[in-house]
CSV table of C-alpha atoms in Angstrom, one decimal:
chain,number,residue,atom,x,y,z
Q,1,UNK,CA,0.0,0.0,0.0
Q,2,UNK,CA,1.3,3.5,-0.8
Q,3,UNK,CA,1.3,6.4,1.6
Q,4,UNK,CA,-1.8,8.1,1.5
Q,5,UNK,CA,-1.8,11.6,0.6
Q,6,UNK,CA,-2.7,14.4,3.7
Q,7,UNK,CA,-4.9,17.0,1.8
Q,8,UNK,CA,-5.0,20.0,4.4
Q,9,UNK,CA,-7.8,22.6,4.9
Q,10,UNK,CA,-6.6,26.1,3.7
Q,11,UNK,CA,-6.3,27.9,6.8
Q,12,UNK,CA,-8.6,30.4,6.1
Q,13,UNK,CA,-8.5,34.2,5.1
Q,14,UNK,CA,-5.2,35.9,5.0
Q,15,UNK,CA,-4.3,38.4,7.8
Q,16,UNK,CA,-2.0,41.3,7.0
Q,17,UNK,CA,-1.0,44.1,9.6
Q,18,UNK,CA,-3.5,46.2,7.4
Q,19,UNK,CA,-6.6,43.8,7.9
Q,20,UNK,CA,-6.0,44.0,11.5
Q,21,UNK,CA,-5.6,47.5,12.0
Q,22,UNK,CA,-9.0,48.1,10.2
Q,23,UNK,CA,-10.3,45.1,12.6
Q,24,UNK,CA,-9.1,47.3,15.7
Q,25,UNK,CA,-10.8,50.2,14.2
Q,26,UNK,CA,-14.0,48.9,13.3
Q,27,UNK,CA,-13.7,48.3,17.4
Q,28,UNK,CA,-14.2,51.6,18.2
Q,29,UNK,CA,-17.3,52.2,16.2
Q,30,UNK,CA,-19.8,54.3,17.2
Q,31,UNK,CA,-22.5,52.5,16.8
Q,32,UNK,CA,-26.4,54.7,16.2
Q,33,UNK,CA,-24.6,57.6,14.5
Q,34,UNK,CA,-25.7,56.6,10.9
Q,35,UNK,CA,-28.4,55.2,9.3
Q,36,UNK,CA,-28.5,52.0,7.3
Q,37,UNK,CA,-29.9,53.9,4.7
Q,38,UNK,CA,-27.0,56.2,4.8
Q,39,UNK,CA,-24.6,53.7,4.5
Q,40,UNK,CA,-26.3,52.0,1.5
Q,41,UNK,CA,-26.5,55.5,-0.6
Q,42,UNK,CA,-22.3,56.0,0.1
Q,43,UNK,CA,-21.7,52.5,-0.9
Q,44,UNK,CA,-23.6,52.9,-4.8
Q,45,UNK,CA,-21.3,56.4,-4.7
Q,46,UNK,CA,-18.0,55.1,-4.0
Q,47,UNK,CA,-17.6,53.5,-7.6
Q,48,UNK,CA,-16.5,57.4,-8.8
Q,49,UNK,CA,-14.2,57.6,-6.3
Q,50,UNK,CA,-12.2,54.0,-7.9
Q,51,UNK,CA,-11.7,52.7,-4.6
Q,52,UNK,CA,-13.9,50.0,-5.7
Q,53,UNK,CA,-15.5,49.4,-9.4
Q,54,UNK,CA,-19.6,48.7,-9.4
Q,55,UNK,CA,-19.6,45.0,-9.1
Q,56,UNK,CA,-18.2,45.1,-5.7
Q,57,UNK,CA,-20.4,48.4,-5.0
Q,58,UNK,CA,-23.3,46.0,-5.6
Q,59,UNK,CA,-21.6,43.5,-3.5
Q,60,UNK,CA,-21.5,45.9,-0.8
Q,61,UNK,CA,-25.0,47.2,-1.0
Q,62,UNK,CA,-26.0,44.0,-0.8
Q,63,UNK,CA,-24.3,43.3,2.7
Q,64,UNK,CA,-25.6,46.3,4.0
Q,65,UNK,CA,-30.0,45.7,2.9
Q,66,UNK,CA,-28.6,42.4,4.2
Q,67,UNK,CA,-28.7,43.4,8.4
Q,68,UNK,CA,-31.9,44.9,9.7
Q,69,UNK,CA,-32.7,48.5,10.2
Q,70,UNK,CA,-32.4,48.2,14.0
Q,71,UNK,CA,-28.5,46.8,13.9
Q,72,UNK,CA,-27.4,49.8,13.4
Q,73,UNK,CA,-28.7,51.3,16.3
Q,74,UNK,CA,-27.1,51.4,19.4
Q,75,UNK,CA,-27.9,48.3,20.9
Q,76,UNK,CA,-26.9,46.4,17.3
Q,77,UNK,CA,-24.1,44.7,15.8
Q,78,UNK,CA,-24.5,44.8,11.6
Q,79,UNK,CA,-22.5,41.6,10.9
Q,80,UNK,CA,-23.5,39.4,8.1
Q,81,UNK,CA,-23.9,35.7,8.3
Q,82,UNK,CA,-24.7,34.8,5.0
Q,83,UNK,CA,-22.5,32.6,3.0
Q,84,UNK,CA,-20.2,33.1,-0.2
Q,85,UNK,CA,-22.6,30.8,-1.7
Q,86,UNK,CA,-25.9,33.2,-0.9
Q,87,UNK,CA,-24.2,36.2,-1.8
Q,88,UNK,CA,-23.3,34.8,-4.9
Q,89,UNK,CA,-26.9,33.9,-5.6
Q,90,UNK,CA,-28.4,37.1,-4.7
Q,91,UNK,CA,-26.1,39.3,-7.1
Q,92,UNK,CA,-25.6,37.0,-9.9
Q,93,UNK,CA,-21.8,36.4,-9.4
Q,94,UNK,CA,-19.6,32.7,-9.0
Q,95,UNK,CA,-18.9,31.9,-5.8
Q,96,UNK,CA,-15.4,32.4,-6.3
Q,97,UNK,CA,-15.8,36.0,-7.8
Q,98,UNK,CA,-17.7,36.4,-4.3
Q,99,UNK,CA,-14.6,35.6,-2.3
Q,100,UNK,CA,-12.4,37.5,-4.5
Q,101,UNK,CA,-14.2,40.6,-4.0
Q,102,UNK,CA,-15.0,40.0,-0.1
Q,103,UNK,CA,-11.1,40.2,-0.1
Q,104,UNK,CA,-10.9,43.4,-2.3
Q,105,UNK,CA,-13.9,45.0,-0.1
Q,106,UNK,CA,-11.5,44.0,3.0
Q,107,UNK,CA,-8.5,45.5,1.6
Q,108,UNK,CA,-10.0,48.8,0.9
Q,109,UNK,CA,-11.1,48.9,4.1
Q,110,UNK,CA,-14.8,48.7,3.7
Q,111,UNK,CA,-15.8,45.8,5.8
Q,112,UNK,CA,-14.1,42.9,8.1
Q,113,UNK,CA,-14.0,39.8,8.5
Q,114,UNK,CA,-13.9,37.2,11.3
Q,115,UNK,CA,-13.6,33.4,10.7
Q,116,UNK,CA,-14.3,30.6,12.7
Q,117,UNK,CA,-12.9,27.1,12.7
Q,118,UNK,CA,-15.2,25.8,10.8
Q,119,UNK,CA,-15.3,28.5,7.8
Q,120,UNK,CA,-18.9,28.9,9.3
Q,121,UNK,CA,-20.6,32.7,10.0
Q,122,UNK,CA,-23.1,32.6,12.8
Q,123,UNK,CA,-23.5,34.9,15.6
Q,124,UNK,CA,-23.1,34.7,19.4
Q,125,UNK,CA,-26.0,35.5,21.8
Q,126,UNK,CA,-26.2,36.6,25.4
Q,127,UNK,CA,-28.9,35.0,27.4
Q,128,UNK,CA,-31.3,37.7,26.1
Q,129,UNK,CA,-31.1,36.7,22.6
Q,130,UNK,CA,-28.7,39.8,21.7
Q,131,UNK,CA,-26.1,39.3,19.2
Q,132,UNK,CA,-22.9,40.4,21.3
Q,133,UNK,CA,-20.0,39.1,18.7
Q,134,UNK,CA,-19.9,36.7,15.4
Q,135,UNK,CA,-18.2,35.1,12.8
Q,136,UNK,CA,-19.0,37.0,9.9
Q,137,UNK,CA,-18.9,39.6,7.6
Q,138,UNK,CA,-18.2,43.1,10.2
Q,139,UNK,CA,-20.1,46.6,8.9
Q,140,UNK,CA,-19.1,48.8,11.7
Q,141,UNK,CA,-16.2,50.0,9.4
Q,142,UNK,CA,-18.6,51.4,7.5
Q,143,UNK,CA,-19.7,53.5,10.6
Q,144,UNK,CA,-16.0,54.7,11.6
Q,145,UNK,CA,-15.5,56.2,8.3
Q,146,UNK,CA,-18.3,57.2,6.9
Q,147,UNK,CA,-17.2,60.6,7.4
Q,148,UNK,CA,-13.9,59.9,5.4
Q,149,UNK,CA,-15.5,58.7,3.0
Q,150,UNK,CA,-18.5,61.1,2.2
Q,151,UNK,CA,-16.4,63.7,2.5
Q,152,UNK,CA,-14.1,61.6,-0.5
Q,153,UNK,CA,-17.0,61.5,-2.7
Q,154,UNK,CA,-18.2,65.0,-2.4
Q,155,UNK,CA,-14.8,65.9,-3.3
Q,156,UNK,CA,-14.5,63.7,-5.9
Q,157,UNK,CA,-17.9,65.5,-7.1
Q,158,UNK,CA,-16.9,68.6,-6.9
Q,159,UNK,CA,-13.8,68.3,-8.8
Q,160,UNK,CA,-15.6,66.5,-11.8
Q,161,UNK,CA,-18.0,69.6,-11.9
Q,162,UNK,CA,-15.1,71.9,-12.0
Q,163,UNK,CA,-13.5,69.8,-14.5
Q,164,UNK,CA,-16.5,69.7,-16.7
Q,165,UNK,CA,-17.5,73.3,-16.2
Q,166,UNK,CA,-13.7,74.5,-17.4
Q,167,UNK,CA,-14.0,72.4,-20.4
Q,168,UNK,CA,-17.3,73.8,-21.6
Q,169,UNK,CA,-16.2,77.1,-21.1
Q,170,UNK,CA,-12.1,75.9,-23.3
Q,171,UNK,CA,-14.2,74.7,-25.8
Q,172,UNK,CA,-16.6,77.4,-26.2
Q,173,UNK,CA,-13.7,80.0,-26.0
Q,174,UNK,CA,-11.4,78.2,-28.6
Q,175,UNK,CA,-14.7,78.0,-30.9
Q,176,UNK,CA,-14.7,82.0,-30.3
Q,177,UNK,CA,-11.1,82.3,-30.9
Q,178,UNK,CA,-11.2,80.8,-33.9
Q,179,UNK,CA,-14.3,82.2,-35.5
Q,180,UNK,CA,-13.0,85.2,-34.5
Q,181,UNK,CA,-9.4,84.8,-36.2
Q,182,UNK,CA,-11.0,83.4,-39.4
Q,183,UNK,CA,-12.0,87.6,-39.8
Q,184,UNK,CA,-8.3,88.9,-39.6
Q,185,UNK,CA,-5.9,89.6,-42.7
Q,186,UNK,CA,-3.4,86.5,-43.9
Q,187,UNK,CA,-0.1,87.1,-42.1
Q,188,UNK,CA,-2.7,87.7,-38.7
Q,189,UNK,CA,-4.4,84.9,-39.2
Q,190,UNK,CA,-1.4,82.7,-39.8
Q,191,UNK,CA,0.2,84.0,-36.4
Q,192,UNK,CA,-2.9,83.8,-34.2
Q,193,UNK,CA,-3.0,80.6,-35.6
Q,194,UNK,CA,0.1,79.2,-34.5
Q,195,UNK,CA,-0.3,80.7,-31.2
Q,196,UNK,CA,-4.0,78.9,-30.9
Q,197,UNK,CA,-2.6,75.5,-32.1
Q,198,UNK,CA,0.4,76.0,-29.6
Q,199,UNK,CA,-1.7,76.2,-26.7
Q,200,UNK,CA,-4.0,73.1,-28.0
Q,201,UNK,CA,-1.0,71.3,-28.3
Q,202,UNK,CA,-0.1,72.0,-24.3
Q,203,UNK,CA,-3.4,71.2,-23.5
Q,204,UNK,CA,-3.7,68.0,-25.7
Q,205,UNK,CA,-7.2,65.6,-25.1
Q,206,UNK,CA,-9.5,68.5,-23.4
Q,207,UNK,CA,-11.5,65.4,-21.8
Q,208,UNK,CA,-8.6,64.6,-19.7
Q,209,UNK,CA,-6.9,67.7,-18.8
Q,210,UNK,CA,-6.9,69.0,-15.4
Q,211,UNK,CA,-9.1,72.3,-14.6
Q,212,UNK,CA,-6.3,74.1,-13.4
Q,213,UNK,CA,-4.5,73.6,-17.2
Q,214,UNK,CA,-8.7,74.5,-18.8
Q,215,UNK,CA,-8.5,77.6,-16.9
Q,216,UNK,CA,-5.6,78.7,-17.8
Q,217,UNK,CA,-5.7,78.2,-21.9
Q,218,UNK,CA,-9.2,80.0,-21.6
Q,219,UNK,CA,-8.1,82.5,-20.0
Q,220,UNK,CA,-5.2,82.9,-22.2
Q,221,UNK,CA,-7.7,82.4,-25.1
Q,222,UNK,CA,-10.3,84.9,-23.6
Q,223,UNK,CA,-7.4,87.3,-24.0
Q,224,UNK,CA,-6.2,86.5,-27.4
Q,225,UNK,CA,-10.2,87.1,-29.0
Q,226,UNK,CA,-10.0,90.5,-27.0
Q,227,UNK,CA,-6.5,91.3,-28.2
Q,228,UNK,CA,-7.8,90.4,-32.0
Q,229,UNK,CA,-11.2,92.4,-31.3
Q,230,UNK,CA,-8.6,95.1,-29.9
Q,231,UNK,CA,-10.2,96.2,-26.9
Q,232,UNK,CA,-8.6,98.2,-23.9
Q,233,UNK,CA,-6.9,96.7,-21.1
Q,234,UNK,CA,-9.2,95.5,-18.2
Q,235,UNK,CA,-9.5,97.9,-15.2
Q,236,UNK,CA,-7.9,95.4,-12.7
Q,237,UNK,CA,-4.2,95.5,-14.6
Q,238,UNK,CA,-4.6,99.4,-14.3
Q,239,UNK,CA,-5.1,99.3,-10.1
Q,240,UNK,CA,-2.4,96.6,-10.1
Q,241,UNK,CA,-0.1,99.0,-11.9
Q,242,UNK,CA,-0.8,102.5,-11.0
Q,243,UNK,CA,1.5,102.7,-8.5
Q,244,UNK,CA,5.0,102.1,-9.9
Q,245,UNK,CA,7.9,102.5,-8.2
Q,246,UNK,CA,8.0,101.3,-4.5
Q,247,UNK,CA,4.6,100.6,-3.6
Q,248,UNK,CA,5.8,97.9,-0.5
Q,249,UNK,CA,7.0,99.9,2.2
Q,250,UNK,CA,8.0,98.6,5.0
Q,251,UNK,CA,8.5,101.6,7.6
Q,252,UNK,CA,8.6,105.3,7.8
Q,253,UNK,CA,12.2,105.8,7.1
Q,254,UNK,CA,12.3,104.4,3.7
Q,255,UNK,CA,13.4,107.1,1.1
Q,256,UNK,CA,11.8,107.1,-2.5
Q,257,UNK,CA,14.7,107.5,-5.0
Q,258,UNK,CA,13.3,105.1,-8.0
Q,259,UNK,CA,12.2,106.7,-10.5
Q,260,UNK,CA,9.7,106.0,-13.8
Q,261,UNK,CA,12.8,107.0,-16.0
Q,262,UNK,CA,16.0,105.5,-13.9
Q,263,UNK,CA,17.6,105.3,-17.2
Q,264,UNK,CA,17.3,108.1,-19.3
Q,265,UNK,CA,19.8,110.4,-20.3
Q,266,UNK,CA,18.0,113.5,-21.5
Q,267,UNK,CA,15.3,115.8,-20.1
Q,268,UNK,CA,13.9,115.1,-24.0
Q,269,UNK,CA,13.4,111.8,-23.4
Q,270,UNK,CA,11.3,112.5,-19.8
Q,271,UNK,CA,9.2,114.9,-22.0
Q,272,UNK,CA,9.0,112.4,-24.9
Q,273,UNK,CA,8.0,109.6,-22.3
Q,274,UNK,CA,5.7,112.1,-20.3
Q,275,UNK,CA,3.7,113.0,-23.9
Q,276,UNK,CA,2.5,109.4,-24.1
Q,277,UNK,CA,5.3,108.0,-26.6
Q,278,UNK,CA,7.8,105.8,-24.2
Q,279,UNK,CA,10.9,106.1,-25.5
Q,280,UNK,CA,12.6,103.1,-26.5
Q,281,UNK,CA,16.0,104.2,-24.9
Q,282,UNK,CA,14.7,103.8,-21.4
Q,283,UNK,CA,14.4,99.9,-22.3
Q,284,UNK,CA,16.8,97.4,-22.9
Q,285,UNK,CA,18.1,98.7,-26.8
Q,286,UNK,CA,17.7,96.0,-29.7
Q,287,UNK,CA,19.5,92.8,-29.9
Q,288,UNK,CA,19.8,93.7,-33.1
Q,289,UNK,CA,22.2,97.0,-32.9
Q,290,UNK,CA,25.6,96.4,-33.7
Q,291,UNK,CA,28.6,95.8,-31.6
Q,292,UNK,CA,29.8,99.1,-31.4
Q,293,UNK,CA,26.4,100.7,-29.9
Q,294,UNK,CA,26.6,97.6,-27.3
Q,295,UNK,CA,30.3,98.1,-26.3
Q,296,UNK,CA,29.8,101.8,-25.2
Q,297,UNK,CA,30.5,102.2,-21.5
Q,298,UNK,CA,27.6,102.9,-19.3
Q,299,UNK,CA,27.5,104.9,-16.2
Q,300,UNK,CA,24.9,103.2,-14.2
Q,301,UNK,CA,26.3,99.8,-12.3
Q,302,UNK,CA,24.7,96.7,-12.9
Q,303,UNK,CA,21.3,96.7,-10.6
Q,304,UNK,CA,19.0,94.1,-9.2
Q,305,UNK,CA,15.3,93.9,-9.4
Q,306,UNK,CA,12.8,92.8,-6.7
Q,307,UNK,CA,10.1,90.3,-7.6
Q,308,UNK,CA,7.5,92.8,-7.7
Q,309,UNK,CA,9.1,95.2,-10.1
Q,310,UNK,CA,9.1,92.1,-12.5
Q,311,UNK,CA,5.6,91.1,-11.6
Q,312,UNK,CA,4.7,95.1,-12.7
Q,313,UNK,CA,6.7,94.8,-15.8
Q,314,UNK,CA,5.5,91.8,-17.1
Q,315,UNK,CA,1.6,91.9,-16.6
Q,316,UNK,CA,1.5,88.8,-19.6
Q,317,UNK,CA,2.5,86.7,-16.8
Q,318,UNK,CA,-1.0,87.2,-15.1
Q,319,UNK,CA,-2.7,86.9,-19.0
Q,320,UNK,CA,-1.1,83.1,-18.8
Q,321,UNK,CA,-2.4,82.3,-15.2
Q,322,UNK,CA,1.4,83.0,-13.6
Q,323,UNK,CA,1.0,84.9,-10.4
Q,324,UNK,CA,4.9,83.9,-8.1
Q,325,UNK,CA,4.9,84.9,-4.8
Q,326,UNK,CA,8.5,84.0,-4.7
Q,327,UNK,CA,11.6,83.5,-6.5
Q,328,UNK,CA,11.1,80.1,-6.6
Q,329,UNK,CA,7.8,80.0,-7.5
Q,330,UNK,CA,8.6,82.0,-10.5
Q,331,UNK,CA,11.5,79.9,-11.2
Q,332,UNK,CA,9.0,76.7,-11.1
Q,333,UNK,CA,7.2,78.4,-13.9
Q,334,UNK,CA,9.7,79.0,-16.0
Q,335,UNK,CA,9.6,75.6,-18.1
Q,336,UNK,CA,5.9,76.5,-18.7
Q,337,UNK,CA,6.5,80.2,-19.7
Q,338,UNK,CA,8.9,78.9,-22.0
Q,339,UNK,CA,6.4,76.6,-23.8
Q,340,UNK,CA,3.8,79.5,-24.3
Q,341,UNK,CA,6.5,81.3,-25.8
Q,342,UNK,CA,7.9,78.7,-27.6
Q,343,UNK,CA,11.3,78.7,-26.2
Q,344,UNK,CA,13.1,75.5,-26.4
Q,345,UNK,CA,14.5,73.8,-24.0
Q,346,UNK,CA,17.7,74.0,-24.9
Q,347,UNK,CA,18.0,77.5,-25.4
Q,348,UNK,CA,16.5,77.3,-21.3
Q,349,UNK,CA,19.2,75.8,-20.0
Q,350,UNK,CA,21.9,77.5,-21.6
Q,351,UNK,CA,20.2,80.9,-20.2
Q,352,UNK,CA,20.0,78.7,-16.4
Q,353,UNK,CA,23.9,78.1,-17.0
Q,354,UNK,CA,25.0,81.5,-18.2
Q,355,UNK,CA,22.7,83.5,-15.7
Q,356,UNK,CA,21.5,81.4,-12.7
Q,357,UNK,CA,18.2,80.2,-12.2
Q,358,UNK,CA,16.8,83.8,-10.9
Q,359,UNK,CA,18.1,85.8,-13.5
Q,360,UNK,CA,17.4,83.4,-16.2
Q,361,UNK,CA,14.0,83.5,-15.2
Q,362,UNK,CA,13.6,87.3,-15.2
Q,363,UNK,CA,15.3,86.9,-18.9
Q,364,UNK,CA,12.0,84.7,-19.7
Q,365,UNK,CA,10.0,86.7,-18.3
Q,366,UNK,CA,11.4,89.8,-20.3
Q,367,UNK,CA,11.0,87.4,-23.5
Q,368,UNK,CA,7.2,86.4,-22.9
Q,369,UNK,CA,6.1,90.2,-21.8
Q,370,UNK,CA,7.8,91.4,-25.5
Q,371,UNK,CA,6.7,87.9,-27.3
Q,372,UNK,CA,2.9,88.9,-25.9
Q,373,UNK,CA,3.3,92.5,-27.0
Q,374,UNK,CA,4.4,91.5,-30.9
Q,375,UNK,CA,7.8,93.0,-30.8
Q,376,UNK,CA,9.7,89.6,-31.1
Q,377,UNK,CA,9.1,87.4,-33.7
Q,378,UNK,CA,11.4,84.7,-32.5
Q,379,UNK,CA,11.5,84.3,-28.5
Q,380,UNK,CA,14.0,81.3,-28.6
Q,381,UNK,CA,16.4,83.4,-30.4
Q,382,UNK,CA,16.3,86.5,-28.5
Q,383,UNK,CA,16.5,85.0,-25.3
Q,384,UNK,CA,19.8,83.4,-26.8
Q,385,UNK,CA,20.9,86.6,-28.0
Q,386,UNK,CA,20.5,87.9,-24.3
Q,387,UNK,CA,22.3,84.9,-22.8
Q,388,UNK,CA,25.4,86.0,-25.2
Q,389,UNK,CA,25.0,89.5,-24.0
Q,390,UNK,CA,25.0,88.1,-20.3
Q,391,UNK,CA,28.5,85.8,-21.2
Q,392,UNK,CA,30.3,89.4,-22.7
Q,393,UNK,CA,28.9,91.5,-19.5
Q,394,UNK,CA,26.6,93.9,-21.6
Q,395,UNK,CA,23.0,92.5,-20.7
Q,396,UNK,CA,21.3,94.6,-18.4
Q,397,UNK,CA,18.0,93.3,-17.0
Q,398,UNK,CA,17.3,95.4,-14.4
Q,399,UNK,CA,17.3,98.3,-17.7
Q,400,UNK,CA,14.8,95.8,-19.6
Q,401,UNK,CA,12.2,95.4,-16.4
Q,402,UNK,CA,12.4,99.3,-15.1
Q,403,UNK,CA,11.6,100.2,-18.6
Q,404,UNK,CA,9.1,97.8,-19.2
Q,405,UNK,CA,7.4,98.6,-15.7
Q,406,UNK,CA,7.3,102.3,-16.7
Q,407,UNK,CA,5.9,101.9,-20.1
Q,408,UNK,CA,3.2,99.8,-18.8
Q,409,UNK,CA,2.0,102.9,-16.2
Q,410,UNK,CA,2.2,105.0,-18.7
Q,411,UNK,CA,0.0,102.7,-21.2
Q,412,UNK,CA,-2.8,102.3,-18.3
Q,413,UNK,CA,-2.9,106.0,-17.4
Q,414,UNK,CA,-3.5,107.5,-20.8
C-alpha cells in the first residue's frame, strides 16, 4: 500500500497588519450615529471615487439591505452571516468572484471579517437573545469612516464639476477664438493661428486635462479674441499698476529715489515719455544693434530687481495664469512660460547656465512680456541673444524690467 496523501484545509482568510488595523478600528465604532440607509447610498457612490468598481459596490450594497434597520442602532451589531454561496446567488456572481471581491472590499477597508474554525458565519448571543459578537462579515467600518469617505466622494464631485464646467467654457472660447481669427488679414491669421494650435497642443485631449490647465488656456484664449477684437486693457491691470515704483514699504524711514525714468539720459526723453510716446532708450536697446552701440560704457552699475518690479513689468504673466509669490515660484514656472512662448529647452538651459536660475527666469520673463506684446518674432532666439549678452557682461535686465514697468504705467494711465 502507498502512503496516503494528507490533503490539508486552507487555513482560512489571510491576515496582513492592514486587515487588522481596520479590525481594531472597526472596534471603536460608534454604533447609532448613521443610518442604514445612509450607509447604503455612500456605498452605490464610492464607484467614482475607484476605490472600488460597481460589481463590488453592488456587492456591498447588498451586505448592507442584508442586516436589519435596527442593527445599526445602538444596541446592534450589523454583521452578516450569510455565506459566499448566498451572496453569490443574490447578485448573480460565482462563488469564487464572491470571495475575490470580499477580499478586495477588506483591503480597501470597507468591511471585516472574522472566521471561525469551521469557515462557518453565525452569531453569538447573550442569554437575552442579543447578538454580542460573530463570525462573519463586520459593517461597523462602514460607521468609523463614513465621514472619510463622504467627505471623499463630495470631493471627488466637486472636482468632476469643475473639470467639466472649465472644459465647456475651453471649448466654447477656442470655438470664439477661432471664429474670431478666421476675420483677420493673412499674415494675422497665420500668427494667431500658430499661437491657438500651440496652446492646443499644451493642452492635448481636453476630456482629460486638469481644470487648473482648462482655466488657464481660456483665460489665455479669452485674451487672445480680446486682443484680435482690440479692446482696452481691463480695469484690474490698471489698479495693479498705477502705482510704480515702491509701492511695499516697510517703515517710515524708507526714502523714495526710484524713479519712472531711472535710465534716461536726457530731459527730451522725460518729456517724450511724459507726452505718451515711451521712449525706446529707457528699455533694454535691440539685440539687433551692432557691436559698437553695445560696447559703449555705461554709467549706471549693474542693478537688481525685486520680484514685484518684474511682476509690474511683465503683466503677460498674469494673462497666462502665472502669479509667483517667490523667487522660486517663479523659477518653477519658468519651463511652462517657455512653452507658451515657444522657447526651447535648450535655449532654457543654456540661459539657467549663463545666468542662474533667478536671473534666467527674469530673462524669460522679459521674452514672454515682449513675445505677448508682438515686438519679437522669435522668442528662442532672443533669449539666446541675451544669454550671449550676459556671457560678454553687456546684458542689463534690471534696464529691460524698469523700462518695461514704466511703459506699462504710462500705457494704463493715458
Amino acid at each position: 500500500m502507498g502512503n496516503t496523501q494528507m490533503h490539508q484545509r486552507p487555513i482560512g482568510r489571510r491576515i496582513t497588519p492592514q486587515r487588522a488595523q481596520f479590525r481594531r478600528l472597526a472596534e471603536s465604532a460608534d454604533i447609532g450615529t448613521v443610518t442604514r440607509a445612509q450607509l447604503a447610498v455612500l456605498a452605490q457612490s464610492l464607484t467614482c471615487t475607484g476605490l472600488i468598481n460597481g460589481t463590488e459596490s453592488h456587492l456591498l450594497v447588498a451586505l448592507i439591505n442584508t442586516v436589519p434597520a435596527d442593527s445599526f442602532d445602538r444596541s446592534g451589531r450589523p454583521i452578516v452571516f450569510k455565506s459566499n454561496q448566498q451572496l453569490a446567488f443574490e447578485i448573480g456572481r460565482s462563488v469564487g468572484r464572491v470571495s475575490r471581491m470580499l477580499s478586495s472590499l477588506f483591503d480597501a477597508g470597507l468591511i471585516t471579517m472574522q472566521d471561525s474554525g469551521n469557515y462557518k458565519r453565525y452569531p453569538i448571543r447573550n442569554g437575552d437573545g442579543e447578538i454580542t459578537d460573530g463570525c462573519g462579515i463586520d459593517l461597523r467600518i462602514l460607521i468609523v469612516r463614513y465621514a472619510e469617505l463622504d467627505g471623499l466622494v463630495r470631493q471627488v464631485r466637486a472636482e468632476k464639476k469643475a473639470a467639466d464646467a472649465g472644459l465647456r467654457r475651453y471649448r466654447g472660447a477656442l470655438r470664439n477664438a477661432l471664429s474670431a481669427a478666421a476675420r483677420l488679414s493673412e499674415d494675422s491669421l497665420n500668427r494667431i493661428g500658430a499661437r491657438i494650435e500651440r496652446l492646443s497642443n499644451i493642452v492635448g485631449i481636453a476630456s482629460k486635462a486638469s481644470s487648473r490647465v482648462l482655466r488657464r488656456a481660456t483665460a489665455l484664449l479669452e485674451w487672445l479674441i480680446e486682443r484680435m477684437m482690440q479692446l482696452p486693457r481691463r480695469s484690474a491691470e490698471a489698479q495693479e499698476t498705477q502705482n510704480m515704483t515702491c509701492p511695499h514699504v516697510e517703515n517710515g524711514m524708507h526714502i523714495q529715489i526710484t524713479t519712472p525714468h531711472p535710465f534716461d539720459e536726457s530731459n527730451h526723453e522725460r518729456r517724450s515719455a511724459k507726452a505718451g510716446s515711451a521712449s525706446k532708450w529707457a528699455f533694454e536697446e535691440s539685440l539687433g544693434r551692432g557691436r559698437s552701440e553695445i560696447n559703449q560704457p555705461r554709467r549706471l552699475p549693474q542693478a537688481m530687481v525685486a520680484l514685484q518690479d518684474v511682476l509690474r513689468a511683465v503683466p503677460a504673466m498674469k494673462t497666462y495664469g502665472f502669479a509667483p509669490s517667490s523667487w522660486a515660484e517663479l523659477a518653477r514656472a519658468i519651463p511652462l512660460m517657455c512653452r507658451f512662448a515657444g522657447i526651447s529647452e535648450d535655449a532654457r538651459a543654456r540661459a539657467v547656465e549663463q545666468m542662474g536660475e533667478q536671473q534666467a527666469a527674469v530673462a524669460v520673463a522679459v521674452t514672454l512680456e515682449k513675445y505677448d506684446r508682438q515686438e519679437v518674432n522669435s522668442p528662442g532666439g532672443y533669449l539666446r541673444a541675451m544669454t550671449d549678452r550676459a556671457r560678454a557682461g553687456e546684458l542689463h535686465l534690471a534696464r529691460s524690467v524698469f523700462g518695461l514697468a514704466a511703459r506699462n504705467s504710462m500705457e494704463v494711465r493715458h
